[in-house]
Amino acid sequence: MLQLILGGARSGKSRLAEKLATDSHLPVTYIATSQPLDGEMNERVAHHRARRPAEWALIEEPLALARILRQNARADHCLLVDCLTLWLTNLLMLDDAQRLAAERDALLECLASLPGEIIFVSNETGMGVVPLGELTRRYVDEAGWLHQALAERCQRVVLTVAGLPLTLKGTAL
């Protein structure tokens, strides 16, 4: 089953995704897309690490997400990807539109053939004001298009607000 958990900053989306992964009763591999390049991001990563069960495997991959999913998805396993918007940011910062398109397309194309439970976490960025800068507008656009395409392919889509899940597609939580 493919699941997409959306929400704003500090909405509880990662915590919900971690609960769903635990509740799957399958071995879990956490796929981290962040690149902790500063002290604040290091603190966020440490907070996430401390919250995860020690038996979960960890893969850190900032760019080649489809490759990692294909290599690690198994029928008897749960993959938790946190988070797609950081992955998208990493690709946007390469300033290589072809690489961004290739990685996004590879992700969307591989989903139908992936076995097991896969949970994606992503920031819902389209509910705010239109950003002023070109890069931030492109980021919001790319995230919105990615979320639409992914939601179409997922069996469950959940929006998390104030720690409360609102099921948009699939069986309610």
PDB file of C-alpha atoms in Angstrom:
ATOM      1  CA  MET A   1       0.000   0.000   0.000  1.00  0.00           C
ATOM      2  CA  LEU A   2       1.189   3.493  -0.872  1.00  0.00           C
ATOM      3  CA  GLN A   3       0.336   6.271   1.567  1.00  0.00           C
ATOM      4  CA  LEU A   4       0.947  10.017   1.392  1.00  0.00           C
ATOM      5  CA  ILE A   5       0.902  12.026   4.616  1.00  0.00           C
ATOM      6  CA  LEU A   6       0.729  15.771   4.015  1.00  0.00           C
ATOM      7  CA  GLY A   7       0.779  18.652   6.470  1.00  0.00           C
ATOM      8  CA  GLY A   8       2.353  21.942   7.348  1.00  0.00           C
ATOM      9  CA  ALA A   9       5.393  22.490   9.522  1.00  0.00           C
ATOM     10  CA  ARG A  10       4.950  20.892  12.944  1.00  0.00           C
ATOM     11  CA  SER A  11       1.543  19.512  11.974  1.00  0.00           C
ATOM     12  CA  GLY A  12       2.267  15.995  13.268  1.00  0.00           C
ATOM     13  CA  LYS A  13       2.737  14.418   9.837  1.00  0.00           C
ATOM     14  CA  SER A  14       6.027  12.667  10.654  1.00  0.00           C
ATOM     15  CA  ARG A  15       4.709  11.428  13.973  1.00  0.00           C
ATOM     16  CA  LEU A  16       1.623  10.007  12.227  1.00  0.00           C
ATOM     17  CA  ALA A  17       3.764   8.347   9.531  1.00  0.00           C
ATOM     18  CA  GLU A  18       5.968   6.795  12.215  1.00  0.00           C
ATOM     19  CA  LYS A  19       2.868   5.458  14.014  1.00  0.00           C
ATOM     20  CA  LEU A  20       1.530   3.958  10.776  1.00  0.00           C
ATOM     21  CA  ALA A  21       4.905   2.332  10.121  1.00  0.00           C
ATOM     22  CA  THR A  22       4.969   0.875  13.649  1.00  0.00           C
ATOM     23  CA  ASP A  23       1.347  -0.271  13.356  1.00  0.00           C
ATOM     24  CA  SER A  24       2.202  -2.157  10.143  1.00  0.00           C
ATOM     25  CA  HIS A  25       4.062  -4.717  12.334  1.00  0.00           C
ATOM     26  CA  LEU A  26       6.609  -5.023   9.522  1.00  0.00           C
ATOM     27  CA  PRO A  27      10.325  -4.303   9.636  1.00  0.00           C
ATOM     28  CA  VAL A  28      10.770  -0.610   8.845  1.00  0.00           C
ATOM     29  CA  THR A  29      13.398   1.235   6.865  1.00  0.00           C
ATOM     30  CA  TYR A  30      13.388   4.991   7.311  1.00  0.00           C
ATOM     31  CA  ILE A  31      14.554   6.831   4.197  1.00  0.00           C
ATOM     32  CA  ALA A  32      15.791  10.289   5.143  1.00  0.00           C
ATOM     33  CA  THR A  33      16.104  12.840   2.342  1.00  0.00           C
ATOM     34  CA  SER A  34      17.459  15.725   4.412  1.00  0.00           C
ATOM     35  CA  GLN A  35      20.950  17.090   4.195  1.00  0.00           C
ATOM     36  CA  PRO A  36      21.732  18.505   7.626  1.00  0.00           C
ATOM     37  CA  LEU A  37      23.961  21.347   6.484  1.00  0.00           C
ATOM     38  CA  ASP A  38      23.504  23.674   9.478  1.00  0.00           C
ATOM     39  CA  GLY A  39      23.025  23.529  13.230  1.00  0.00           C
ATOM     40  CA  GLU A  40      19.252  23.968  13.156  1.00  0.00           C
ATOM     41  CA  MET A  41      18.804  21.147  10.646  1.00  0.00           C
ATOM     42  CA  ASN A  42      21.144  18.953  12.695  1.00  0.00           C
ATOM     43  CA  GLU A  43      18.828  19.517  15.682  1.00  0.00           C
ATOM     44  CA  ARG A  44      15.784  18.509  13.629  1.00  0.00           C
ATOM     45  CA  VAL A  45      17.525  15.348  12.453  1.00  0.00           C
ATOM     46  CA  ALA A  46      18.553  14.492  16.028  1.00  0.00           C
ATOM     47  CA  HIS A  47      14.952  14.975  17.200  1.00  0.00           C
ATOM     48  CA  HIS A  48      13.654  12.617  14.502  1.00  0.00           C
ATOM     49  CA  ARG A  49      16.374  10.044  15.256  1.00  0.00           C
ATOM     50  CA  ALA A  50      15.596  10.063  18.971  1.00  0.00           C
ATOM     51  CA  ARG A  51      11.914   9.438  18.279  1.00  0.00           C
ATOM     52  CA  ARG A  52      12.444   6.446  15.962  1.00  0.00           C
ATOM     53  CA  PRO A  53      12.664   2.883  17.271  1.00  0.00           C
ATOM     54  CA  ALA A  54      16.243   1.621  17.435  1.00  0.00           C
ATOM     55  CA  GLU A  55      15.450  -1.454  15.318  1.00  0.00           C
ATOM     56  CA  TRP A  56      14.459   0.623  12.289  1.00  0.00           C
ATOM     57  CA  ALA A  57      17.003   0.645   9.490  1.00  0.00           C
ATOM     58  CA  LEU A  58      18.082   4.013   8.113  1.00  0.00           C
ATOM     59  CA  ILE A  59      19.011   5.044   4.588  1.00  0.00           C
ATOM     60  CA  GLU A  60      20.056   8.624   3.905  1.00  0.00           C
ATOM     61  CA  GLU A  61      19.484   9.581   0.271  1.00  0.00           C
ATOM     62  CA  PRO A  62      18.972  13.196  -0.781  1.00  0.00           C
ATOM     63  CA  LEU A  63      18.498  12.678  -4.548  1.00  0.00           C
ATOM     64  CA  ALA A  64      18.084   9.172  -6.022  1.00  0.00           C
ATOM     65  CA  LEU A  65      14.842   8.257  -4.266  1.00  0.00           C
ATOM     66  CA  ALA A  66      13.386   5.977  -6.954  1.00  0.00           C
ATOM     67  CA  ARG A  67      16.577   3.909  -7.031  1.00  0.00           C
ATOM     68  CA  ILE A  68      16.514   3.478  -3.242  1.00  0.00           C
ATOM     69  CA  LEU A  69      12.823   2.518  -3.281  1.00  0.00           C
ATOM     70  CA  ARG A  70      13.369  -0.081  -6.006  1.00  0.00           C
ATOM     71  CA  GLN A  71      16.347  -1.543  -4.146  1.00  0.00           C
ATOM     72  CA  ASN A  72      14.610  -1.772  -0.764  1.00  0.00           C
ATOM     73  CA  ALA A  73      10.870  -2.334  -1.305  1.00  0.00           C
ATOM     74  CA  ARG A  74       9.765  -5.834  -0.329  1.00  0.00           C
ATOM     75  CA  ALA A  75       6.370  -7.399   0.349  1.00  0.00           C
ATOM     76  CA  ASP A  76       7.282  -8.026   3.980  1.00  0.00           C
ATOM     77  CA  HIS A  77       8.686  -4.565   4.674  1.00  0.00           C
ATOM     78  CA  CYS A  78       7.623  -0.960   5.324  1.00  0.00           C
ATOM     79  CA  LEU A  79       9.538   1.978   3.867  1.00  0.00           C
ATOM     80  CA  LEU A  80       8.969   5.430   5.365  1.00  0.00           C
ATOM     81  CA  VAL A  81      10.203   8.346   3.233  1.00  0.00           C
ATOM     82  CA  ASP A  82      10.596  11.613   5.146  1.00  0.00           C
ATOM     83  CA  CYS A  83      10.322  13.947   3.388  1.00  0.00           C
ATOM     84  CA  LEU A  84       9.471  14.583  -0.246  1.00  0.00           C
ATOM     85  CA  THR A  85       9.688  18.366  -0.027  1.00  0.00           C
ATOM     86  CA  LEU A  86      13.259  18.180   1.288  1.00  0.00           C
ATOM     87  CA  TRP A  87      14.044  15.775  -1.561  1.00  0.00           C
ATOM     88  CA  LEU A  88      12.489  18.256  -3.995  1.00  0.00           C
ATOM     89  CA  THR A  89      14.493  21.105  -2.460  1.00  0.00           C
ATOM     90  CA  ASN A  90      17.721  19.128  -2.868  1.00  0.00           C
ATOM     91  CA  LEU A  91      16.936  18.632  -6.546  1.00  0.00           C
ATOM     92  CA  LEU A  92      15.938  22.268  -7.078  1.00  0.00           C
ATOM     93  CA  MET A  93      19.191  23.439  -5.504  1.00  0.00           C
ATOM     94  CA  LEU A  94      21.152  21.471  -8.120  1.00  0.00           C
ATOM     95  CA  ASP A  95      19.776  23.965 -10.646  1.00  0.00           C
ATOM     96  CA  ASP A  96      19.462  21.144 -13.165  1.00  0.00           C
ATOM     97  CA  ALA A  97      15.915  20.982 -14.532  1.00  0.00           C
ATOM     98  CA  GLN A  98      16.674  17.745 -16.402  1.00  0.00           C
ATOM     99  CA  ARG A  99      17.832  15.971 -13.235  1.00  0.00           C
ATOM    100  CA  LEU A 100      14.748  17.183 -11.355  1.00  0.00           C
ATOM    101  CA  ALA A 101      12.443  15.945 -14.109  1.00  0.00           C
ATOM    102  CA  ALA A 102      14.279  12.625 -14.416  1.00  0.00           C
ATOM    103  CA  GLU A 103      14.205  11.904 -10.661  1.00  0.00           C
ATOM    104  CA  ARG A 104      10.542  12.958 -10.334  1.00  0.00           C
ATOM    105  CA  ASP A 105       9.524  10.862 -13.345  1.00  0.00           C
ATOM    106  CA  ALA A 106      11.518   7.867 -12.075  1.00  0.00           C
ATOM    107  CA  LEU A 107       9.763   8.114  -8.718  1.00  0.00           C
ATOM    108  CA  LEU A 108       6.290   8.316 -10.215  1.00  0.00           C
ATOM    109  CA  GLU A 109       6.989   5.525 -12.715  1.00  0.00           C
ATOM    110  CA  CYS A 110       8.308   3.037 -10.159  1.00  0.00           C
ATOM    111  CA  LEU A 111       5.441   3.322  -7.672  1.00  0.00           C
ATOM    112  CA  ALA A 112       3.047   0.867  -9.328  1.00  0.00           C
ATOM    113  CA  SER A 113       5.612  -1.926  -9.232  1.00  0.00           C
ATOM    114  CA  LEU A 114       6.818  -1.478  -5.639  1.00  0.00           C
ATOM    115  CA  PRO A 115       5.802  -4.207  -3.188  1.00  0.00           C
ATOM    116  CA  GLY A 116       5.135  -3.718   0.530  1.00  0.00           C
ATOM    117  CA  GLU A 117       4.061  -0.722   2.561  1.00  0.00           C
ATOM    118  CA  ILE A 118       5.435   2.652   1.537  1.00  0.00           C
ATOM    119  CA  ILE A 119       4.651   5.825   3.446  1.00  0.00           C
ATOM    120  CA  PHE A 120       5.606   9.223   2.051  1.00  0.00           C
ATOM    121  CA  VAL A 121       5.726  12.365   4.197  1.00  0.00           C
ATOM    122  CA  SER A 122       5.595  15.794   2.589  1.00  0.00           C
ATOM    123  CA  ASN A 123       4.909  19.420   3.454  1.00  0.00           C
ATOM    124  CA  GLU A 124       1.714  20.889   2.085  1.00  0.00           C
ATOM    125  CA  THR A 125       2.938  24.238   0.792  1.00  0.00           C
ATOM    126  CA  GLY A 126       0.032  25.339  -1.385  1.00  0.00           C
ATOM    127  CA  MET A 127      -2.196  26.740   1.347  1.00  0.00           C
ATOM    128  CA  GLY A 128      -0.298  29.952   1.963  1.00  0.00           C
ATOM    129  CA  VAL A 129       0.369  33.145   0.114  1.00  0.00           C
ATOM    130  CA  VAL A 130       2.079  33.112  -3.283  1.00  0.00           C
ATOM    131  CA  PRO A 131       5.827  33.446  -2.597  1.00  0.00           C
ATOM    132  CA  LEU A 132       7.623  36.533  -3.896  1.00  0.00           C
ATOM    133  CA  GLY A 133      10.793  34.966  -5.273  1.00  0.00           C
ATOM    134  CA  GLU A 134      11.148  32.882  -8.433  1.00  0.00           C
ATOM    135  CA  LEU A 135      12.795  29.915  -6.682  1.00  0.00           C
ATOM    136  CA  THR A 136      10.185  29.752  -3.937  1.00  0.00           C
ATOM    137  CA  ARG A 137       7.345  30.016  -6.470  1.00  0.00           C
ATOM    138  CA  ARG A 138       8.935  27.200  -8.468  1.00  0.00           C
ATOM    139  CA  TYR A 139       9.286  25.139  -5.281  1.00  0.00           C
ATOM    140  CA  VAL A 140       5.597  25.569  -4.397  1.00  0.00           C
ATOM    141  CA  ASP A 141       4.584  24.746  -7.984  1.00  0.00           C
ATOM    142  CA  GLU A 142       6.804  21.659  -8.171  1.00  0.00           C
ATOM    143  CA  ALA A 143       5.616  20.433  -4.761  1.00  0.00           C
ATOM    144  CA  GLY A 144       1.982  20.911  -5.745  1.00  0.00           C
ATOM    145  CA  TRP A 145       2.416  19.016  -9.023  1.00  0.00           C
ATOM    146  CA  LEU A 146       4.335  16.238  -7.263  1.00  0.00           C
ATOM    147  CA  HIS A 147       1.665  15.900  -4.576  1.00  0.00           C
ATOM    148  CA  GLN A 148      -1.128  15.720  -7.158  1.00  0.00           C
ATOM    149  CA  ALA A 149       0.652  13.024  -9.153  1.00  0.00           C
ATOM    150  CA  LEU A 150       1.576  11.053  -6.053  1.00  0.00           C
ATOM    151  CA  ALA A 151      -1.905  11.331  -4.517  1.00  0.00           C
ATOM    152  CA  GLU A 152      -3.351   9.905  -7.708  1.00  0.00           C
ATOM    153  CA  ARG A 153      -1.137   6.825  -7.302  1.00  0.00           C
ATOM    154  CA  CYS A 154      -1.521   6.326  -3.531  1.00  0.00           C
ATOM    155  CA  GLN A 155      -4.241   4.237  -1.929  1.00  0.00           C
ATOM    156  CA  ARG A 156      -4.415   6.550   1.104  1.00  0.00           C
ATOM    157  CA  VAL A 157      -3.784  10.296   1.365  1.00  0.00           C
ATOM    158  CA  VAL A 158      -3.983  12.053   4.731  1.00  0.00           C
ATOM    159  CA  LEU A 159      -3.755  15.751   5.583  1.00  0.00           C
ATOM    160  CA  THR A 160      -2.493  16.353   9.112  1.00  0.00           C
ATOM    161  CA  VAL A 161      -3.408  19.565  10.934  1.00  0.00           C
ATOM    162  CA  ALA A 162      -2.603  20.239  14.608  1.00  0.00           C
ATOM    163  CA  GLY A 163      -1.753  16.562  15.049  1.00  0.00           C
ATOM    164  CA  LEU A 164      -5.140  15.466  13.714  1.00  0.00           C
ATOM    165  CA  PRO A 165      -5.368  13.326  10.571  1.00  0.00           C
ATOM    166  CA  LEU A 166      -7.978  14.083   7.941  1.00  0.00           C
ATOM    167  CA  THR A 167      -8.233  11.266   5.422  1.00  0.00           C
ATOM    168  CA  LEU A 168      -8.597  12.682   1.912  1.00  0.00           C
ATOM    169  CA  LYS A 169      -8.476   9.365   0.052  1.00  0.00           C
ATOM    170  CA  GLY A 170      -8.789   5.739   1.114  1.00  0.00           C
ATOM    171  CA  THR A 171      -9.798   4.184   4.403  1.00  0.00           C
ATOM    172  CA  ALA A 172     -10.015   6.544   7.349  1.00  0.00           C
ATOM    173  CA  LEU A 173      -7.513   6.276  10.168  1.00  0.00           C
TER     174      LEU A 173
END
